[in-house]
Amino acid sequence: MSDPLAIYIHVPFCRAKCRYCDFFSITDLSMIEPFVNAVTREIEQKRETDRRVHTVYVGGGTPSLLEVRRIEKLLGAVRQCFDVADDAEVTVEVNPGTVDKSWFSDLAATGVNRVNIGVQSFDDQKLEFLGRVHSAGTARKSVEAAFDAGIGNIGMDLIYCVPNEDVQAWFTDLETACGFGPSHLSCYTLTFEKGTPLFRMMEAGRADPMDKESVAGRFKATSRFLTENGWFHYEISNFAKGEENRSRHNTTYWRNLPYTGFGPGAHSYDGIGRSWNRNDVSRYIRDLGAGKKPDGGSETLSNRQQLLETAMLGLRTREGMDIKEAESLVGTDFYTFFNPFAETLENRGMAVSGEGRFFLTLEGMCRLDDIVSSFADRILSATFSS
Ligand code: SF4
């Protein structure tokens, strides 16, 4: 019996120009209808009617630029071509300012039971700095509209650690978000990605990233604040109001479990290998229109690659890495392979092992990038039989 499948539908349309975003988006909305038809054809091409699906995620870009009838068409194709569980988590990403209450009500009627709203902040100054198109007032209205529409599972994205951010301003943002009663929060520390306007601002001396120690301090304070208020900190940036509200979809990625992606540039993974679609949206639409597959490429993962991904994804989470799984990939004992580093982490209170898992503490999570890079060095320098 194969693992239940996670399905991801990639919507490349977006009209915003956020300063921290390196995402290539399509702004020509007249391409939406041919795009939706093309994705529907791709779903039919990959039909597996006996394959159980436990989560469907419509992400982007800005999927909320699509009318609900188009989202309904995509979800209808998934339900026709796969065995979608009755209690499946069906999520749509929403950008404040692109939808109103009736859009949310119509969405709820299509069986979508979870929305993730890209609020980022309830502070207009911060939103302006990030280059977001919505205001704090619009963000509030969007969240209220989602609740009024009766969507059961509402999540919000928030960004913190922006340059010169006052710590109280951040906690005001967090308290405002919590005040709405959401079931999920994603709190991302701002990153300066190459190729983004923000990176160019930094290079020009117009924006200074917050220093590492301050980021670590704010990360720990955020985790403590939310944990003390009943939130479950299950992944470095993700918090759920109760374990049952963790994102099932993203947990599939972090547990390195199978998923199938639809749309331009979407990736799929079957536990052994990965494949991806072409990025070019016009080519994608043309190919599907001609009955062709939008294949962009594929690779079979070696044990080394699988271990690398298990470490990179697993160490982000409270669950950490499955020791037996890691041992089956390296063919030797976990500590024999990762010592002295693994034991040093434990001795320094940055990691713990228990119930067959190796996971990072809050102190360890503050240094995730460095720790993962050390694990990666060990994995990349080792000899693997396959
Ligand atoms: S809304 Fe999302 S995809 Fe669009 S520019 Fe902003 S971060 Fe990027």
Short mmCIF file of C-alpha atoms and ligand atoms in Angstrom, two decimals:
data_model
loop_
_atom_site.label_atom_id
_atom_site.label_comp_id
_atom_site.label_asym_id
_atom_site.label_seq_id
_atom_site.Cartn_x
_atom_site.Cartn_y
_atom_site.Cartn_z
CA MET A 1 0.00 0.00 0.00
CA SER A 2 1.69 3.23 -1.14
CA ASP A 3 1.93 6.31 1.11
CA PRO A 4 -0.99 8.71 0.77
CA LEU A 5 -0.14 11.35 -1.77
CA ALA A 6 0.15 15.11 -1.40
CA ILE A 7 -0.88 17.12 -4.46
CA TYR A 8 0.49 20.59 -5.20
CA ILE A 9 -0.94 22.87 -7.89
CA HIS A 10 1.36 25.73 -8.86
CA VAL A 11 -0.24 29.02 -9.91
CA PRO A 12 2.46 31.30 -11.40
CA PHE A 13 0.36 34.48 -11.57
CA CYS A 14 1.14 37.45 -9.34
CA ARG A 15 0.78 41.23 -9.69
CA ALA A 16 2.75 42.23 -6.61
CA LYS A 17 6.42 43.20 -6.56
CA CYS A 18 7.54 42.34 -3.05
CA ARG A 19 11.11 43.48 -2.45
CA TYR A 20 12.22 40.20 -0.87
CA CYS A 21 10.74 37.93 -3.53
CA ASP A 22 12.80 36.10 -6.16
CA PHE A 23 9.77 34.36 -7.66
CA PHE A 24 9.28 34.70 -11.42
CA SER A 25 5.62 35.56 -11.86
CA ILE A 26 3.24 36.05 -14.77
CA THR A 27 1.28 39.31 -14.66
CA ASP A 28 -0.77 38.77 -17.83
CA LEU A 29 -4.06 37.54 -16.33
CA SER A 30 -5.52 36.81 -19.78
CA MET A 31 -3.43 33.62 -19.65
CA ILE A 32 -5.37 32.30 -16.64
CA GLU A 33 -8.05 30.38 -18.58
CA PRO A 34 -5.65 28.53 -20.94
CA PHE A 35 -3.44 27.90 -17.91
CA VAL A 36 -6.30 26.30 -15.93
CA ASN A 37 -7.27 24.17 -18.92
CA ALA A 38 -3.66 23.04 -19.31
CA VAL A 39 -3.32 22.06 -15.63
CA THR A 40 -6.62 20.17 -15.85
CA ARG A 41 -5.20 18.21 -18.81
CA GLU A 42 -1.99 17.48 -16.90
CA ILE A 43 -4.04 16.14 -13.96
CA GLU A 44 -5.91 13.86 -16.39
CA GLN A 45 -2.58 12.71 -17.89
CA LYS A 46 -1.38 11.68 -14.41
CA ARG A 47 -4.69 10.08 -13.37
CA GLU A 48 -4.37 7.43 -10.57
CA THR A 49 -7.92 6.83 -9.45
CA ASP A 50 -6.91 4.35 -6.75
CA ARG A 51 -4.21 6.61 -5.30
CA ARG A 52 -5.27 8.02 -1.95
CA VAL A 53 -4.67 11.78 -1.62
CA HIS A 54 -4.60 13.32 1.87
CA THR A 55 -3.74 16.91 1.01
CA VAL A 56 -4.18 19.27 -1.92
CA TYR A 57 -2.38 22.61 -1.88
CA VAL A 58 -2.94 25.44 -4.38
CA GLY A 59 0.11 27.70 -4.08
CA GLY A 60 1.91 30.41 -6.04
CA GLY A 61 2.35 33.25 -6.85
CA THR A 62 -1.11 34.48 -5.97
CA PRO A 63 -3.74 31.75 -6.48
CA SER A 64 -6.36 34.18 -5.15
CA LEU A 65 -6.13 36.00 -8.49
CA LEU A 66 -8.15 33.07 -9.85
CA GLU A 67 -11.93 33.23 -9.76
CA VAL A 68 -13.38 30.54 -7.50
CA ARG A 69 -14.93 28.71 -10.50
CA ARG A 70 -11.43 28.17 -11.87
CA ILE A 71 -10.12 26.82 -8.56
CA GLU A 72 -13.21 24.60 -8.44
CA LYS A 73 -12.34 23.28 -11.91
CA LEU A 74 -8.82 22.37 -10.79
CA LEU A 75 -10.03 20.68 -7.60
CA GLY A 76 -12.77 18.91 -9.55
CA ALA A 77 -10.14 17.42 -11.87
CA VAL A 78 -8.11 16.23 -8.87
CA ARG A 79 -11.19 14.60 -7.33
CA GLN A 80 -12.05 12.89 -10.62
CA CYS A 81 -8.53 11.57 -11.24
CA PHE A 82 -7.43 10.65 -7.69
CA ASP A 83 -8.98 9.11 -4.59
CA VAL A 84 -9.16 12.23 -2.43
CA ALA A 85 -9.79 11.33 1.23
CA ASP A 86 -13.01 12.71 2.73
CA ASP A 87 -10.98 14.44 5.43
CA ALA A 88 -8.28 15.66 3.07
CA GLU A 89 -6.67 19.02 3.85
CA VAL A 90 -7.45 21.32 0.89
CA THR A 91 -5.52 24.59 1.09
CA VAL A 92 -5.46 27.73 -1.06
CA GLU A 93 -2.94 30.55 -0.62
CA VAL A 94 -4.50 34.01 -0.49
CA ASN A 95 -3.02 37.46 -0.96
CA PRO A 96 -4.82 40.18 1.04
CA GLY A 97 -6.40 42.77 -1.19
CA THR A 98 -7.14 40.31 -4.03
CA VAL A 99 -10.38 38.87 -2.63
CA ASP A 100 -13.53 39.81 -0.72
CA LYS A 101 -15.98 37.99 1.57
CA SER A 102 -18.04 36.51 -1.26
CA TRP A 103 -14.88 35.01 -2.78
CA PHE A 104 -14.15 33.25 0.53
CA SER A 105 -17.77 32.07 0.84
CA ASP A 106 -17.72 30.67 -2.69
CA LEU A 107 -14.35 29.06 -1.95
CA ALA A 108 -15.67 27.39 1.19
CA ALA A 109 -18.51 25.93 -0.91
CA THR A 110 -15.98 24.16 -3.17
CA GLY A 111 -14.67 22.03 -0.29
CA VAL A 112 -11.58 24.13 0.40
CA ASN A 113 -11.17 23.78 4.17
CA ARG A 114 -7.93 25.70 4.75
CA VAL A 115 -6.57 29.07 3.60
CA ASN A 116 -3.13 30.57 4.15
CA ILE A 117 -3.25 34.36 4.05
CA GLY A 118 -0.06 36.25 3.15
CA VAL A 119 -0.56 39.00 5.76
CA GLN A 120 3.17 39.47 6.54
CA SER A 121 2.41 42.34 8.94
CA PHE A 122 -0.37 44.56 10.36
CA ASP A 123 2.00 47.53 10.30
CA ASP A 124 1.73 49.80 7.25
CA GLN A 125 5.31 51.05 7.53
CA LYS A 126 6.66 47.51 7.56
CA LEU A 127 4.39 46.48 4.66
CA GLU A 128 5.66 49.44 2.67
CA PHE A 129 9.27 48.50 3.37
CA LEU A 130 8.57 44.92 2.21
CA GLY A 131 6.95 46.30 -0.96
CA ARG A 132 3.61 44.59 -0.29
CA VAL A 133 0.63 45.89 -2.29
CA HIS A 134 -1.81 45.57 0.60
CA SER A 135 -2.26 47.76 3.67
CA ALA A 136 -2.71 46.70 7.29
CA GLY A 137 -6.41 47.57 6.98
CA THR A 138 -6.78 45.35 3.90
CA ALA A 139 -5.01 42.52 5.69
CA ARG A 140 -7.43 42.77 8.62
CA LYS A 141 -10.42 42.83 6.27
CA SER A 142 -9.18 39.74 4.42
CA VAL A 143 -8.67 37.77 7.64
CA GLU A 144 -12.09 38.83 8.97
CA ALA A 145 -13.70 37.89 5.64
CA ALA A 146 -12.15 34.42 5.78
CA PHE A 147 -13.50 33.87 9.29
CA ASP A 148 -16.93 35.29 8.37
CA ALA A 149 -17.06 32.88 5.42
CA GLY A 150 -16.71 30.01 7.91
CA ILE A 151 -13.47 28.53 6.57
CA GLY A 152 -12.46 26.24 9.42
CA ASN A 153 -8.70 26.29 9.21
CA ILE A 154 -7.12 29.72 8.72
CA GLY A 155 -3.39 30.34 8.65
CA MET A 156 -1.35 33.51 8.31
CA ASP A 157 2.15 34.23 7.11
CA LEU A 158 4.12 36.86 9.04
CA ILE A 159 7.58 38.28 8.44
CA TYR A 160 9.87 39.54 11.18
CA CYS A 161 13.46 40.67 11.76
CA VAL A 162 13.23 43.42 9.15
CA PRO A 163 15.94 46.11 9.44
CA ASN A 164 15.48 48.41 12.49
CA GLU A 165 12.40 46.47 13.59
CA ASP A 166 11.39 47.42 17.12
CA VAL A 167 10.88 44.25 19.16
CA GLN A 168 7.62 45.57 20.59
CA ALA A 169 6.35 46.29 17.08
CA TRP A 170 6.94 42.65 16.18
CA PHE A 171 5.10 41.36 19.26
CA THR A 172 2.23 43.73 18.50
CA ASP A 173 2.03 42.12 15.05
CA LEU A 174 2.09 38.66 16.60
CA GLU A 175 -0.57 39.50 19.20
CA THR A 176 -2.76 41.06 16.50
CA ALA A 177 -2.49 37.88 14.43
CA CYS A 178 -3.23 35.65 17.44
CA GLY A 179 -6.16 37.91 18.31
CA PHE A 180 -8.05 36.70 15.24
CA GLY A 181 -7.89 33.12 16.50
CA PRO A 182 -6.12 31.44 13.55
CA SER A 183 -5.14 27.77 13.69
CA HIS A 184 -1.77 28.18 12.01
CA LEU A 185 1.02 30.78 11.90
CA SER A 186 4.11 30.82 9.70
CA CYS A 187 6.65 33.29 11.10
CA TYR A 188 9.52 33.89 8.67
CA THR A 189 12.66 35.86 9.48
CA LEU A 190 13.37 38.20 6.57
CA THR A 191 16.05 36.92 4.19
CA PHE A 192 18.01 38.91 1.62
CA GLU A 193 17.95 36.68 -1.48
CA LYS A 194 20.31 37.39 -4.36
CA GLY A 195 18.58 38.97 -7.34
CA THR A 196 15.85 40.65 -5.28
CA PRO A 197 15.31 44.42 -4.91
CA LEU A 198 16.03 44.00 -1.21
CA PHE A 199 19.43 42.46 -1.93
CA ARG A 200 20.25 45.39 -4.21
CA MET A 201 19.14 47.79 -1.47
CA MET A 202 21.54 46.04 0.92
CA GLU A 203 24.37 46.25 -1.60
CA ALA A 204 23.65 49.97 -2.00
CA GLY A 205 23.74 50.43 1.77
CA ARG A 206 20.03 51.31 1.91
CA ALA A 207 19.03 48.31 4.03
CA ASP A 208 21.03 46.53 6.75
CA PRO A 209 20.03 42.97 7.64
CA MET A 210 19.49 42.38 11.34
CA ASP A 211 22.57 40.79 12.95
CA LYS A 212 22.58 37.01 13.59
CA GLU A 213 22.49 37.27 17.40
CA SER A 214 19.46 39.61 17.35
CA VAL A 215 17.68 37.31 14.90
CA ALA A 216 18.43 34.32 17.15
CA GLY A 217 17.15 36.22 20.20
CA ARG A 218 13.94 37.26 18.47
CA PHE A 219 13.41 33.74 17.11
CA LYS A 220 13.65 32.24 20.61
CA ALA A 221 11.43 34.93 22.13
CA THR A 222 8.81 34.30 19.42
CA SER A 223 8.86 30.57 20.03
CA ARG A 224 8.56 31.03 23.79
CA PHE A 225 5.73 33.56 23.46
CA LEU A 226 3.68 31.31 21.19
CA THR A 227 4.44 28.09 23.06
CA GLU A 228 3.39 29.73 26.33
CA ASN A 229 0.14 30.71 24.60
CA GLY A 230 -0.72 27.18 23.54
CA TRP A 231 0.94 27.02 20.14
CA PHE A 232 2.84 23.93 18.91
CA HIS A 233 6.21 24.91 17.39
CA TYR A 234 6.57 21.98 14.98
CA GLU A 235 8.89 23.40 12.32
CA ILE A 236 11.46 26.19 12.44
CA SER A 237 9.00 28.79 11.04
CA ASN A 238 5.69 27.05 11.67
CA PHE A 239 3.29 27.02 14.59
CA ALA A 240 -0.03 25.20 14.96
CA LYS A 241 -2.80 25.76 17.45
CA GLY A 242 -2.78 22.12 18.52
CA GLU A 243 -0.92 19.32 16.71
CA GLU A 244 -3.99 18.57 14.60
CA ASN A 245 -3.60 21.95 12.90
CA ARG A 246 -0.09 21.48 11.62
CA SER A 247 0.12 21.81 7.82
CA ARG A 248 -0.32 18.25 6.58
CA HIS A 249 0.86 19.33 3.17
CA ASN A 250 4.17 20.85 4.22
CA THR A 251 4.73 18.07 6.74
CA THR A 252 4.75 15.73 3.73
CA TYR A 253 7.74 17.65 2.33
CA TRP A 254 9.57 17.78 5.67
CA ARG A 255 9.07 14.03 6.16
CA ASN A 256 10.42 13.44 2.64
CA LEU A 257 7.20 11.67 1.59
CA PRO A 258 5.74 11.44 -1.96
CA TYR A 259 4.04 14.38 -3.64
CA THR A 260 2.88 15.20 -7.14
CA GLY A 261 3.06 18.71 -8.53
CA PHE A 262 0.98 20.18 -11.35
CA GLY A 263 1.66 23.38 -13.27
CA PRO A 264 4.72 25.09 -14.80
CA GLY A 265 7.89 24.38 -12.84
CA ALA A 266 6.09 22.05 -10.42
CA HIS A 267 8.09 19.18 -8.89
CA SER A 268 7.05 15.63 -8.04
CA TYR A 269 8.73 13.07 -5.79
CA ASP A 270 7.95 9.35 -5.43
CA GLY A 271 10.34 8.53 -2.60
CA ILE A 272 13.11 7.40 -4.95
CA GLY A 273 13.28 10.02 -7.67
CA ARG A 274 12.15 13.52 -8.54
CA SER A 275 10.78 14.99 -11.75
CA TRP A 276 9.79 18.50 -12.71
CA ASN A 277 7.76 20.33 -15.34
CA ARG A 278 9.00 22.99 -17.72
CA ASN A 279 9.05 26.47 -16.20
CA ASP A 280 7.94 28.32 -19.30
CA VAL A 281 4.19 28.97 -18.88
CA SER A 282 3.45 29.51 -22.59
CA ARG A 283 5.34 26.35 -23.53
CA TYR A 284 3.55 24.46 -20.75
CA ILE A 285 0.15 25.58 -22.10
CA ARG A 286 1.17 24.73 -25.69
CA ASP A 287 2.47 21.28 -24.75
CA LEU A 288 -0.65 20.31 -22.84
CA GLY A 289 -2.81 21.74 -25.63
CA ALA A 290 -1.00 19.42 -28.06
CA GLY A 291 -1.53 16.43 -25.77
CA LYS A 292 2.15 16.33 -24.82
CA LYS A 293 3.63 15.91 -21.32
CA PRO A 294 5.20 19.10 -19.82
CA ASP A 295 8.28 17.18 -18.66
CA GLY A 296 11.21 19.35 -17.77
CA GLY A 297 13.51 16.65 -16.40
CA SER A 298 13.96 13.96 -13.74
CA GLU A 299 16.55 12.37 -11.47
CA THR A 300 16.84 9.25 -9.34
CA LEU A 301 18.17 10.11 -5.88
CA SER A 302 21.19 8.22 -4.59
CA ASN A 303 21.38 7.20 -0.94
CA ARG A 304 23.70 10.16 -0.44
CA GLN A 305 21.14 12.59 -1.90
CA GLN A 306 18.31 11.00 0.05
CA LEU A 307 20.25 11.30 3.30
CA LEU A 308 21.15 14.89 2.54
CA GLU A 309 17.50 15.76 1.99
CA THR A 310 16.37 13.79 5.01
CA ALA A 311 18.82 15.80 7.13
CA MET A 312 18.03 19.19 5.54
CA LEU A 313 14.26 18.68 5.79
CA GLY A 314 14.09 16.68 8.99
CA LEU A 315 16.28 18.94 11.12
CA ARG A 316 13.92 21.82 10.39
CA THR A 317 11.23 20.05 12.34
CA ARG A 318 10.55 19.24 15.95
CA GLU A 319 10.51 15.56 14.91
CA GLY A 320 14.03 15.79 13.51
CA MET A 321 15.61 12.89 11.64
CA ASP A 322 14.51 9.25 11.83
CA ILE A 323 17.69 7.49 13.01
CA LYS A 324 16.79 4.08 11.53
CA GLU A 325 15.98 5.65 8.16
CA ALA A 326 19.32 7.48 8.17
CA GLU A 327 21.15 4.27 9.12
CA SER A 328 19.47 2.37 6.27
CA LEU A 329 20.84 4.99 3.85
CA VAL A 330 24.41 5.06 5.21
CA GLY A 331 24.61 1.39 6.05
CA THR A 332 26.15 2.02 9.47
CA ASP A 333 25.28 3.34 12.94
CA PHE A 334 23.98 6.95 13.05
CA TYR A 335 26.50 8.15 15.69
CA THR A 336 29.39 6.26 14.11
CA PHE A 337 28.66 8.18 10.92
CA PHE A 338 27.85 11.62 12.33
CA ASN A 339 30.20 11.72 15.34
CA PRO A 340 31.80 13.62 16.87
CA PHE A 341 29.47 16.35 15.61
CA ALA A 342 26.16 14.73 16.63
CA GLU A 343 27.35 14.07 20.20
CA THR A 344 28.85 17.55 20.47
CA LEU A 345 25.48 19.02 19.56
CA GLU A 346 23.84 16.94 22.29
CA ASN A 347 26.49 17.88 24.85
CA ARG A 348 25.97 21.53 24.07
CA GLY A 349 22.18 21.26 24.46
CA MET A 350 21.55 21.93 20.78
CA ALA A 351 20.18 18.49 19.96
CA VAL A 352 18.45 15.61 21.67
CA SER A 353 17.82 12.01 20.65
CA GLY A 354 14.89 9.95 21.76
CA GLU A 355 12.27 7.50 20.47
CA GLY A 356 14.48 6.70 17.50
CA ARG A 357 14.80 10.33 16.39
CA PHE A 358 17.55 12.95 16.46
CA PHE A 359 16.18 16.50 16.70
CA LEU A 360 17.33 20.03 17.46
CA THR A 361 16.44 22.05 20.51
CA LEU A 362 15.48 25.72 20.29
CA GLU A 363 19.18 26.59 20.77
CA GLY A 364 20.02 24.25 17.91
CA MET A 365 17.26 25.66 15.72
CA CYS A 366 18.89 29.10 16.03
CA ARG A 367 21.93 27.67 14.26
CA LEU A 368 20.04 25.47 11.79
CA ASP A 369 21.89 26.65 8.67
CA ASP A 370 25.32 26.02 10.23
CA ILE A 371 24.26 22.63 11.63
CA VAL A 372 22.75 21.46 8.34
CA SER A 373 25.86 22.61 6.50
CA SER A 374 28.02 20.51 8.86
CA PHE A 375 25.78 17.49 8.30
CA ALA A 376 25.97 18.12 4.57
CA ASP A 377 29.77 18.28 4.66
CA ARG A 378 29.87 14.91 6.41
CA ILE A 379 27.42 13.34 3.95
CA LEU A 380 29.11 14.78 0.85
CA SER A 381 32.60 13.71 1.95
CA ALA A 382 31.61 10.13 2.85
CA THR A 383 31.77 7.02 0.69
CA PHE A 384 28.38 5.50 -0.16
CA SER A 385 27.77 2.05 -1.67
CA SER A 386 24.85 3.40 -3.81
S1 SF4 B 1 2.85 38.18 -3.48
FE1 SF4 B 1 4.16 36.39 -3.18
S2 SF4 B 1 4.77 35.72 -5.22
FE2 SF4 B 1 3.93 37.80 -5.40
S3 SF4 B 1 5.73 39.12 -5.34
FE3 SF4 B 1 4.92 38.97 -3.25
S4 SF4 B 1 6.03 37.25 -2.30
FE4 SF4 B 1 6.34 37.13 -4.51
#
